[in-house]
Short mmCIF file of C-alpha atoms and ligand atoms in Angstrom, two decimals:
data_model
loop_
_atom_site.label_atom_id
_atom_site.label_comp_id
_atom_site.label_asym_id
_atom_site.label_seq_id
_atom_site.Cartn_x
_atom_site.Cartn_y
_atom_site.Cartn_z
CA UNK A 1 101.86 181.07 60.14
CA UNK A 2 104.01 183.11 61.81
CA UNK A 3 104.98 186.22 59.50
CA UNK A 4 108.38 187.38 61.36
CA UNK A 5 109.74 183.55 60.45
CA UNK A 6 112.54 183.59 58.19
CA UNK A 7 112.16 181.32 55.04
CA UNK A 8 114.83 179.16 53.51
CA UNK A 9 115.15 177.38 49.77
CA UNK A 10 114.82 173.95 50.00
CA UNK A 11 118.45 172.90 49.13
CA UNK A 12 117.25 169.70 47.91
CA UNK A 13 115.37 171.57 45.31
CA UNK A 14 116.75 172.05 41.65
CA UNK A 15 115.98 174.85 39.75
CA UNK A 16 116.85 176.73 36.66
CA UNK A 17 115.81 180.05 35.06
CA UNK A 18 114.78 179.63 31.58
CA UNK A 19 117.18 182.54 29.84
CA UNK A 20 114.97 182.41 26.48
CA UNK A 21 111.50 182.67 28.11
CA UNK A 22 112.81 185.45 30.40
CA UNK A 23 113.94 187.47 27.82
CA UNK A 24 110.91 186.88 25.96
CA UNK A 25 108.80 188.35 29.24
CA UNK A 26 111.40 191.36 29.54
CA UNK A 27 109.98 192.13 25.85
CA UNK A 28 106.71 191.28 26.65
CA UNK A 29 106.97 193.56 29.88
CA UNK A 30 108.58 196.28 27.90
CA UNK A 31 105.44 196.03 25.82
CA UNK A 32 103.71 196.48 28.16
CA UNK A 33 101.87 193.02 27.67
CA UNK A 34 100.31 190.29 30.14
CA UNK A 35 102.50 187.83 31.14
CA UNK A 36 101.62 185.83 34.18
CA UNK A 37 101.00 182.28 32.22
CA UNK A 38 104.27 182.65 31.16
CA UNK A 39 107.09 179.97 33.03
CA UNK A 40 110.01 181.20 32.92
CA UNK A 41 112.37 178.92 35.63
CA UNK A 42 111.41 175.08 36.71
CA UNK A 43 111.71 174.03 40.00
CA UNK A 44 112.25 170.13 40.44
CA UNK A 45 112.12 168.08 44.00
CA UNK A 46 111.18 164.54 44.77
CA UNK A 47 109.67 164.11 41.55
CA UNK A 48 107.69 167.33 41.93
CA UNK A 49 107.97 170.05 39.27
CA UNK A 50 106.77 173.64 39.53
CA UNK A 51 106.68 176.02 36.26
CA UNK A 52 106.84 179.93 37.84
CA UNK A 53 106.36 182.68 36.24
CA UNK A 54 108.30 186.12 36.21
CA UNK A 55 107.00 187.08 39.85
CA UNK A 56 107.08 183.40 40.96
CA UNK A 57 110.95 183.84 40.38
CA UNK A 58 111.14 187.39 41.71
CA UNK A 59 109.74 185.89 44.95
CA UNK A 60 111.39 182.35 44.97
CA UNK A 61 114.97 184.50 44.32
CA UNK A 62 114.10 186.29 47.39
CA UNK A 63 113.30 183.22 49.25
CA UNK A 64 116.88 183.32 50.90
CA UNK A 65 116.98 183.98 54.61
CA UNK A 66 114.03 186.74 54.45
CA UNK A 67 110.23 186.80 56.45
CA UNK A 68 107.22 187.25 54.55
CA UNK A 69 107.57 190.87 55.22
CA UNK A 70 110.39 191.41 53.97
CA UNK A 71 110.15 190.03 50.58
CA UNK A 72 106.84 192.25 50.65
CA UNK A 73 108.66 194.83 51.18
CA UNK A 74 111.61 194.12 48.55
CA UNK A 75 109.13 193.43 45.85
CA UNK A 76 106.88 196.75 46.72
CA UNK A 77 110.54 198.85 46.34
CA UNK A 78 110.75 197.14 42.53
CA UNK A 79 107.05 196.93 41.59
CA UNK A 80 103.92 199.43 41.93
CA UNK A 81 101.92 197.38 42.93
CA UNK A 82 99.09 197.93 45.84
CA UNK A 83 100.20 196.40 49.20
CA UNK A 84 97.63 194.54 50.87
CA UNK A 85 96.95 192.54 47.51
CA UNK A 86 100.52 191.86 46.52
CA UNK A 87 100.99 190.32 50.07
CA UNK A 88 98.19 187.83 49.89
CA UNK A 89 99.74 186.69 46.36
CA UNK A 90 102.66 186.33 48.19
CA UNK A 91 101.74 184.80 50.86
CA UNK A 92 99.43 182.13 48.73
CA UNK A 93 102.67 181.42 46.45
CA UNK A 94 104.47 180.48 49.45
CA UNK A 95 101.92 178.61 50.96
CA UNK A 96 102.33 176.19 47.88
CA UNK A 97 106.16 176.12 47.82
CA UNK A 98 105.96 175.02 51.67
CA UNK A 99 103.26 172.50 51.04
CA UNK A 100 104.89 170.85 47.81
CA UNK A 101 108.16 171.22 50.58
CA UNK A 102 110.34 173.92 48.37
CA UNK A 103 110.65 176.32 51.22
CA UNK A 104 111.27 175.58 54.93
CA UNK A 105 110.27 178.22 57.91
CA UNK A 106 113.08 178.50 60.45
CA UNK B 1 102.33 182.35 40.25
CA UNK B 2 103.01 178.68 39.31
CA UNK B 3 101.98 177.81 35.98
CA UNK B 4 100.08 174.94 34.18
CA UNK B 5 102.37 174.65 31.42
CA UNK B 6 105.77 174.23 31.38
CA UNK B 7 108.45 177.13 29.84
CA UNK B 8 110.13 175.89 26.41
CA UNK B 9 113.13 174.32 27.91
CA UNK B 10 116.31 175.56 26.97
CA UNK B 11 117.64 171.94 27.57
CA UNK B 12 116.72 168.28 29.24
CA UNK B 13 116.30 168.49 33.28
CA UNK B 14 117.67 165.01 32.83
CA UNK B 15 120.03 162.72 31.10
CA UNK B 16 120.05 159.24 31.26
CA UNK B 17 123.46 158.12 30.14
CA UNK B 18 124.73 154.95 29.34
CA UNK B 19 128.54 155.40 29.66
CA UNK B 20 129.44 151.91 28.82
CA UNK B 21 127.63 148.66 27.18
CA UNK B 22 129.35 145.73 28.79
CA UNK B 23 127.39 143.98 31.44
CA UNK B 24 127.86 140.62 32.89
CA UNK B 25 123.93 139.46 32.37
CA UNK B 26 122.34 138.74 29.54
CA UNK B 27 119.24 139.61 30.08
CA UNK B 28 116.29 138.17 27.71
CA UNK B 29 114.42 142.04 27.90
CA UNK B 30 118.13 143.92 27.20
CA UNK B 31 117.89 146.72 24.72
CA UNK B 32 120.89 147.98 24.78
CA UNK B 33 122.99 144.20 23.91
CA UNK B 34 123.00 145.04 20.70
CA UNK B 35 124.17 148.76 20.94
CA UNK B 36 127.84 150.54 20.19
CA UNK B 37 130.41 149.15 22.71
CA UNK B 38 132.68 153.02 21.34
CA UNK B 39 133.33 154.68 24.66
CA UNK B 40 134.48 158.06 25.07
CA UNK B 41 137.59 158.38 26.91
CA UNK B 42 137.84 159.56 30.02
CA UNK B 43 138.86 163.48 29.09
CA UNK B 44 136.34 163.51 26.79
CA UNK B 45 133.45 162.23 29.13
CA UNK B 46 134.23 165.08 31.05
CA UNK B 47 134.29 167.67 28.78
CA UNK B 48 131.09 166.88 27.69
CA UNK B 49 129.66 166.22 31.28
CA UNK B 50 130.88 169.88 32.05
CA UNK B 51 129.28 170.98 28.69
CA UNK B 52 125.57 169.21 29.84
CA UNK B 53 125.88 171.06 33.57
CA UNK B 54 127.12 174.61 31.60
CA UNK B 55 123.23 173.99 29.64
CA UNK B 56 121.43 173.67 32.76
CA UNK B 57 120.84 170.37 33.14
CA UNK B 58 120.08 169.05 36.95
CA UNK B 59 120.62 165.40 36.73
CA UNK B 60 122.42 162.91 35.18
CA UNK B 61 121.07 158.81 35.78
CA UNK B 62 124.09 156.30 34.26
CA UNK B 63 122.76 153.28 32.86
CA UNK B 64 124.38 151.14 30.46
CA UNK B 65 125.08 147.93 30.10
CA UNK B 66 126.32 148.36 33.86
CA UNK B 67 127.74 151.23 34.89
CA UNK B 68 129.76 149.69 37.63
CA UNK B 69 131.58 147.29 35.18
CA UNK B 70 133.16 151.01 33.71
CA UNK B 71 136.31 151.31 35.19
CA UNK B 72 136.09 154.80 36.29
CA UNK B 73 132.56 155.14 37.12
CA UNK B 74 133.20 156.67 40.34
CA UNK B 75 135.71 159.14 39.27
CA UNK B 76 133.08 160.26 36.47
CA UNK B 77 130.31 160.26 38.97
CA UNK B 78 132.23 162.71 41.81
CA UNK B 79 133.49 164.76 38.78
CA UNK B 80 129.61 164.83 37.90
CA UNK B 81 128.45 165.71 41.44
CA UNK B 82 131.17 167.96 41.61
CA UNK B 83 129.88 170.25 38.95
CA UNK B 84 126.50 170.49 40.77
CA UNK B 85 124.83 167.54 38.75
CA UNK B 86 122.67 165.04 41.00
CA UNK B 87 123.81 161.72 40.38
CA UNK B 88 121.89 158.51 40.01
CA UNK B 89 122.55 155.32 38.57
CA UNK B 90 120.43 152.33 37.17
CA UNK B 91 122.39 148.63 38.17
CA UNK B 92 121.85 145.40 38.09
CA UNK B 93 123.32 145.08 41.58
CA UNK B 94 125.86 141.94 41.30
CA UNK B 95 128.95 144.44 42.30
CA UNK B 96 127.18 146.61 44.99
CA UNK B 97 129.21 144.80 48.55
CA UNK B 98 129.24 147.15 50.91
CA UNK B 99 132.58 148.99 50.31
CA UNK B 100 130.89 149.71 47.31
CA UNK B 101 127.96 151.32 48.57
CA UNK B 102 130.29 153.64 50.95
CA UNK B 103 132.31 154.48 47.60
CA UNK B 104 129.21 155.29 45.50
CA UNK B 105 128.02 157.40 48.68
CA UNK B 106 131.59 159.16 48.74
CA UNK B 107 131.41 159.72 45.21
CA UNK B 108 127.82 161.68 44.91
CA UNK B 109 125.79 159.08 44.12
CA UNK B 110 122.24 160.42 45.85
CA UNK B 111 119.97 157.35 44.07
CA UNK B 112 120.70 153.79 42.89
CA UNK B 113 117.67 151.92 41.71
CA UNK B 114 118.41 148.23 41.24
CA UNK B 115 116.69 145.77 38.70
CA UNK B 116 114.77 142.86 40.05
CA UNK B 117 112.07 141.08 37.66
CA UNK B 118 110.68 138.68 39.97
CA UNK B 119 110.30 138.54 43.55
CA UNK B 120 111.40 134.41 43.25
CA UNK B 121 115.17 133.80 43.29
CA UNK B 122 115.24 131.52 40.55
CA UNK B 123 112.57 133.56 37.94
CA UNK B 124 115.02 136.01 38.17
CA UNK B 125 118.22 134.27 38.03
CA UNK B 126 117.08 132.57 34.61
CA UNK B 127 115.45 135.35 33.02
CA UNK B 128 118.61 137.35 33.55
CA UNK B 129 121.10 134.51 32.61
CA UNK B 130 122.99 134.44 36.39
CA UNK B 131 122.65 132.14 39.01
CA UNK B 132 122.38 134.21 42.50
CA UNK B 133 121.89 137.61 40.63
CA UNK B 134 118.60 137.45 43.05
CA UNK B 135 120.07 137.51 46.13
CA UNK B 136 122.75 139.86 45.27
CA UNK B 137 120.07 142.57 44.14
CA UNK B 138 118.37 142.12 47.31
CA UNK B 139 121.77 142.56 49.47
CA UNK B 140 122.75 145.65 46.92
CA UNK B 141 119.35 146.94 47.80
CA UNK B 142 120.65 146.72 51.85
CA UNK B 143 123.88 147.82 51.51
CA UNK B 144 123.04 151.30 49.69
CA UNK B 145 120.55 152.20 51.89
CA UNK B 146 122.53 151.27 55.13
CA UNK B 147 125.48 153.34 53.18
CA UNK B 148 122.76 156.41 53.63
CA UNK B 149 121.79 156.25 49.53
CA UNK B 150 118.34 156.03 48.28
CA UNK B 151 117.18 153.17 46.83
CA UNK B 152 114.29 152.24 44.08
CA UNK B 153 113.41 148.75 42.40
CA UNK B 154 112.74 148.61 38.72
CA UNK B 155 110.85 146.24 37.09
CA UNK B 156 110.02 145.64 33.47
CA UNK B 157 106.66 144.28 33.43
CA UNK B 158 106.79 141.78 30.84
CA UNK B 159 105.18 137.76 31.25
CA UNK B 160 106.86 136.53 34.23
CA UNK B 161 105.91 139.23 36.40
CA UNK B 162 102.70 140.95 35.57
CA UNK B 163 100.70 138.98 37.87
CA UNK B 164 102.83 139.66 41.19
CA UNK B 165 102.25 142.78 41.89
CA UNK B 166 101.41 142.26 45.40
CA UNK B 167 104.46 140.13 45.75
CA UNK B 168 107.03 142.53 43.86
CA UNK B 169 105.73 145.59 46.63
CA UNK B 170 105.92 142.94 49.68
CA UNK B 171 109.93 142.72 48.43
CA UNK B 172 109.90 146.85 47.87
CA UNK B 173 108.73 147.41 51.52
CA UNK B 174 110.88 144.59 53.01
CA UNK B 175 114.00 146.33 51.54
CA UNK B 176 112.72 149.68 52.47
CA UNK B 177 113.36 151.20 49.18
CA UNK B 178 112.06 155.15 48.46
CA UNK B 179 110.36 154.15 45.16
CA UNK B 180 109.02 150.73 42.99
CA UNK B 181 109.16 151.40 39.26
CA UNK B 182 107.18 149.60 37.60
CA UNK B 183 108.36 150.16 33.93
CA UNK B 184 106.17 149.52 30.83
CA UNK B 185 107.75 146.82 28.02
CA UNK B 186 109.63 148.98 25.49
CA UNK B 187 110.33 146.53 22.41
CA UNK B 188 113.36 147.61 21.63
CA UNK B 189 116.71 145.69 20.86
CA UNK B 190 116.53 142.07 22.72
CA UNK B 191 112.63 143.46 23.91
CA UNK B 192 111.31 143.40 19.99
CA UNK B 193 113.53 139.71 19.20
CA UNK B 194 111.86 138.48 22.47
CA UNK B 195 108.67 140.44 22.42
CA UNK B 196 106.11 137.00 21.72
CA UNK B 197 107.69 135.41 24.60
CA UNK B 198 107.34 138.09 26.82
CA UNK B 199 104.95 141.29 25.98
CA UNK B 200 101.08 141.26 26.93
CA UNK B 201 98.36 141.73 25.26
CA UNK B 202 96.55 144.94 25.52
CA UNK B 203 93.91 143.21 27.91
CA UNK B 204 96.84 141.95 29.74
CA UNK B 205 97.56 145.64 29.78
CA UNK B 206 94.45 147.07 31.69
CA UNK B 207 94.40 144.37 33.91
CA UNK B 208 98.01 145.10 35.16
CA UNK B 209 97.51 148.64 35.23
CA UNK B 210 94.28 148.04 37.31
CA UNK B 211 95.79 146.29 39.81
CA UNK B 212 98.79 148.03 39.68
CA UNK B 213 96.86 151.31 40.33
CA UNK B 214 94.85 149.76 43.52
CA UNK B 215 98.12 149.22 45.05
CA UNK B 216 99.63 152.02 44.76
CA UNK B 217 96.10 153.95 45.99
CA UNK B 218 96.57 151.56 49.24
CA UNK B 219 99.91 150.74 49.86
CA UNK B 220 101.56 153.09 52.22
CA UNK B 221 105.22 153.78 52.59
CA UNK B 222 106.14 153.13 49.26
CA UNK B 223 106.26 155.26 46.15
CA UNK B 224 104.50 153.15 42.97
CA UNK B 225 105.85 154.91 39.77
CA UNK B 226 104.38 153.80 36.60
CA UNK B 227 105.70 155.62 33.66
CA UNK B 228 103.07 155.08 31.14
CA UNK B 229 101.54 157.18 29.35
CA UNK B 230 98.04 154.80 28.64
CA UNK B 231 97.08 155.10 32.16
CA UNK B 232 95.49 157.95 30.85
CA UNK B 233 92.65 155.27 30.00
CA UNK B 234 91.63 154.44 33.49
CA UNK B 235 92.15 158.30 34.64
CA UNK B 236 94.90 157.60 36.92
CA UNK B 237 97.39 160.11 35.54
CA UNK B 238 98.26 162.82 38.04
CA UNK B 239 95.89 165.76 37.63
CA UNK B 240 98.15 168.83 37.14
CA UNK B 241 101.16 166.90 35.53
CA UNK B 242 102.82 169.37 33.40
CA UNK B 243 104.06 166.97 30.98
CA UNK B 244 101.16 165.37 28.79
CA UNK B 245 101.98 161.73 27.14
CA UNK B 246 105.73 160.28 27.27
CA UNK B 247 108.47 162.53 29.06
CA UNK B 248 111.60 161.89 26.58
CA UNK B 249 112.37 164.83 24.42
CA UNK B 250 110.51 167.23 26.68
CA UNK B 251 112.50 166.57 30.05
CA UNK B 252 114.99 163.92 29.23
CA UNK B 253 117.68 163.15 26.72
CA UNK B 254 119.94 160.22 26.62
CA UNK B 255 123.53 159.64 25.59
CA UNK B 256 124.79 156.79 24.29
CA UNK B 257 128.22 155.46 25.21
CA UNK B 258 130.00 157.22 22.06
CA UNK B 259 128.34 160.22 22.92
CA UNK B 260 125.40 160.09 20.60
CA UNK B 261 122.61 161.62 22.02
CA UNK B 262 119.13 160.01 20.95
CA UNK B 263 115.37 160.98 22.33
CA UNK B 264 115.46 158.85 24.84
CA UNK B 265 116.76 154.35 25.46
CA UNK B 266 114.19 153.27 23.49
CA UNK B 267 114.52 155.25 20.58
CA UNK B 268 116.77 154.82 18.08
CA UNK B 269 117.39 157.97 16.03
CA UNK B 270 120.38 159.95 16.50
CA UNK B 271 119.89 163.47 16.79
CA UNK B 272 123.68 164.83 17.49
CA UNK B 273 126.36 164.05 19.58
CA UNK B 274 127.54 165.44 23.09
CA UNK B 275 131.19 165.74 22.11
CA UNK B 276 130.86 167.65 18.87
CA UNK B 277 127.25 169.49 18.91
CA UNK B 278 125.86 171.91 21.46
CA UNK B 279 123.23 170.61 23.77
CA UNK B 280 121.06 173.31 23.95
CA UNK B 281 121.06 173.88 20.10
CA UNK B 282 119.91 169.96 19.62
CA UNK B 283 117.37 170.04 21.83
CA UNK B 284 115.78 173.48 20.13
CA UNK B 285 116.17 172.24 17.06
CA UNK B 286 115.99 168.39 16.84
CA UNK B 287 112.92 167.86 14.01
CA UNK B 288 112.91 164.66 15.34
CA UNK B 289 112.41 165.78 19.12
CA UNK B 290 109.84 168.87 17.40
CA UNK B 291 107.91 165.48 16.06
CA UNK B 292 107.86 164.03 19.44
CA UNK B 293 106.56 167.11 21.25
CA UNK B 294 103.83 167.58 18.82
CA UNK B 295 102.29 164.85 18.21
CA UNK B 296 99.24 164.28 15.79
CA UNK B 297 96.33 161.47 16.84
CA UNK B 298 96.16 158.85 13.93
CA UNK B 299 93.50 155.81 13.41
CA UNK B 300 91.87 155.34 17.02
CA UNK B 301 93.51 158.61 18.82
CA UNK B 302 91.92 160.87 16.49
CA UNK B 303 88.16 159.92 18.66
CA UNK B 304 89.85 159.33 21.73
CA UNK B 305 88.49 161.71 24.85
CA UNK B 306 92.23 160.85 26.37
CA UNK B 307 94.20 162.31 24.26
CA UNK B 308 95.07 165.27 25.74
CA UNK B 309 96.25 163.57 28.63
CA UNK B 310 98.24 160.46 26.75
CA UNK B 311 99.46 161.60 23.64
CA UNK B 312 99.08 158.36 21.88
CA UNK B 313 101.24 156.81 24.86
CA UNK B 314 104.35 155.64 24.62
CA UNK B 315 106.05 157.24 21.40
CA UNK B 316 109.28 154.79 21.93
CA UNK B 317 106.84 151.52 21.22
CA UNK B 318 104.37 152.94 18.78
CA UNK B 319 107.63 153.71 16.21
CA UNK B 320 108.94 150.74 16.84
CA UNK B 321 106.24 148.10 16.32
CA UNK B 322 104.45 150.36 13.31
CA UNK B 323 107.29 152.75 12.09
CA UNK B 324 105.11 155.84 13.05
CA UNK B 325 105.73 158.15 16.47
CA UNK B 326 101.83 159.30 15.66
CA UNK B 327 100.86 155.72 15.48
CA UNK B 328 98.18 154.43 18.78
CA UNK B 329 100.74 152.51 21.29
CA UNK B 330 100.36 149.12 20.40
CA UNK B 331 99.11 148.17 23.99
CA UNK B 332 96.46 150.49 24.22
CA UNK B 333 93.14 148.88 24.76
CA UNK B 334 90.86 151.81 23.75
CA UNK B 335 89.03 151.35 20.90
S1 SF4 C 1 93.53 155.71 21.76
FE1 SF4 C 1 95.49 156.81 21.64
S2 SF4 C 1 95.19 158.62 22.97
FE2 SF4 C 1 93.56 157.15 23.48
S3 SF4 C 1 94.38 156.02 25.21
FE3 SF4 C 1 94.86 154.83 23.36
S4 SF4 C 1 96.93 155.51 22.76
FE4 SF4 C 1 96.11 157.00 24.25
#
């Protein structure tokens, strides 16, 4: 896939953040606590649902008219994270949101 | 980054609503006859619609009675669509002409699933009390999806139709529609009065689920949707599904015509009312929808390797044919 392409929401895709579960990861976070089986938004299509979690919904926020190397490079600027492993999560996450048809390539 | 269980909602994604009770059928499998006839008025409707978008709710699917026999459906339906709701509606077809389609296009309306119970003209016609109701379905079913609005079929499997599977999906792809629902017998109002007549056994049960299951494994073009918990039985529930057993109370919600708002169609227990309670605060704290989300295995559940997957089934029919949500559904044929 190409990585300069710039990716787009789905419109046809609903989605929600879940207010109570996200302030329950901010605590958890602050905690300093795992919390990557946590949902916190639903996305809904064509009878297919998706339950992300905190950096799911960092990333599908970001999913607005950016490449894949640019929201790399907006989530490295708000988490320390190490590169090269952040961008295959990134990239695998995506992969799934274009194969279940949330995302589009332009 | 996706997860295998869902967040605690902090409301439905859905919300069937029934915004009127009148219909011109009279359907033997109806159970809703018997229900309030109260309708909000019109400022009130949308008051409480804006309240149900303000909660986060995505979609809203009017049913009734028949929605098109309210007199301001489509008014309520743009106002809906309007405040970023998706719009669907269940009908029965009889008023859908083609101006209407174009109106319920112009108005929001993205899906309109229509009711047929038998792919032969004059099953259906009898079983639902109106001579040509058939053919007018069918037409509906052309009319919406030339006026650019996807369609579905729905069919309550019941006696008259359980063995014509292959017939119901020949009508589904003639008509082109996005989706064939094939719902499972609920037993509630005119369903439980008429329920000798027309429910299956549990046999009856597997078999239509078998076959029902082959099709949609080899039909292509056509989306088979069967909402049913039991299929659990013969493994064919979705792997990865993030709801386990029935959906109501965990997704969906529906509101009767005077605003009451009850677990889901089938269910009769009230637990608040759009107008004067707050959504969100109903659906936290509901004991009734708590019940239905954590449901215990009784009698033959308690052994039963499915139960992860089907929850005892359908919670709707095991309360009403034994009294008890945490009963087995009555047409499970697990032992
Ligand atoms: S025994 Fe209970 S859990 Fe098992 S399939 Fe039947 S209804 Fe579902």
């Amino acid at each position: 896939m190409d990585i300069t392409k710039k990716i787009r929401r789905n419109p046809d895709v609903m989605w929600r953040e879940e207010d109570e579960a996200l302030a329950g990861v901010q605590d958890s976070l602050d905690r300093g606590e795992v919390v990557e089986d946590v949902g916190t938004a639903v996305l809904f299509s064509g009878g297919t649902m998706l339950s992300i979690n905190y950096l799911g919904l960092e990333i599908w926020k970001l999913c607005e008219n950016r490449s894949l190397d640019e929201v790399v490079q907006e989530l490295l600027s708000q988490f320390e994270v190490d590169e090269s492993v952040l961008r295959e999560d990134v990239q695998a996450f995506l992969d799934e949101l274009s194969q279940k048809g949330f995302i589009l390539y332009e | 980054m996706s997860n295998e269980t869902l967040p605690q909602l902090q409301a439905p994604l859905t919300i069937n609503w029934a915004i009127n009770n009148s219909c011109n059928f009279a359907c033997s499998h109806c159970y809703s006859r018997e229900d309030t006839h109260e309708e909000l008025p019109r400022d009130v409707l949308y008051s409480s619609l804006e309240k149900v978008a303000k909660a986060g709710v995505f979609s809203i699917n009017f049913g009734g009675g028949e929605p098109l026999l309210h007199p301001h459906l489509l008014e309520i339906a743009a106002f809906a669509s309007g405040l970023g709701l998706r719009v669907s509606m269940n009908s029965n077809g009889w008023l859908i002409d083609q101006a209407k389609a174009a109106e319920l296009k112009q108005a929001g309306f993205t899906k309109v699933g229509i009711s047929i119970d038998s792919h032969r003209a004059e099953v259906h016609d009898s079983f639902r009390g109106v001579k040509g109701s058939h053919a007018r379905a069918l037409a509906a079913l052309d009319h919406l999806r030339e006026a650019g609005i996807t369609t579905s079929i729905s069919t309550v499997i019941c006696r008259i139709n359980s063995t014509t599977i292959d017939e119901l999906v020949a009508v589904a792809l003639d008509k082109r529609v996005g989706q064939l629902n094939f719902h499972n017998f609920k037993c509630s109002g005119l369903g439980m009065a008429n329920k000798d007549d027309l429910d299956l056994t549990p046999a009856e049960w597997k078999d239509f689920y078998r076959a029902a299951i082959a099709a949609k494994h080899t039909v292509k073009d056509l989306d088979i949707s069967l909402d049913d918990p039991i299929i659990a039985l013969l493994d064919a529930r979705d792997a990865g599904t993030l709801v386990k057993g029935s959906v109501c109370g965990k997704l969906s919600l529906n509101i009767k015509a005077n605003g009451d708002m009850t677990p889901c169609g089938f269910i009769p227990i009230v637990i608040g009312n759009i107008v004067r309670d707050d959504l969100r605060q109903v659906w936290k704290d509901s004991a009734v929808l708590e019940k239905m989300r954590n449901k215990q295995p009784t009698g033959k559940c308690s052994g039963c390797s499915k139960y992860d997957d089907c929850l005892g089934g359908c919670t709707a029919r095991a309360l009403a044919l034994t009294g008890d949500m945490n009963s087995p559904d009555p047409h499970c044929w697990g032992n």
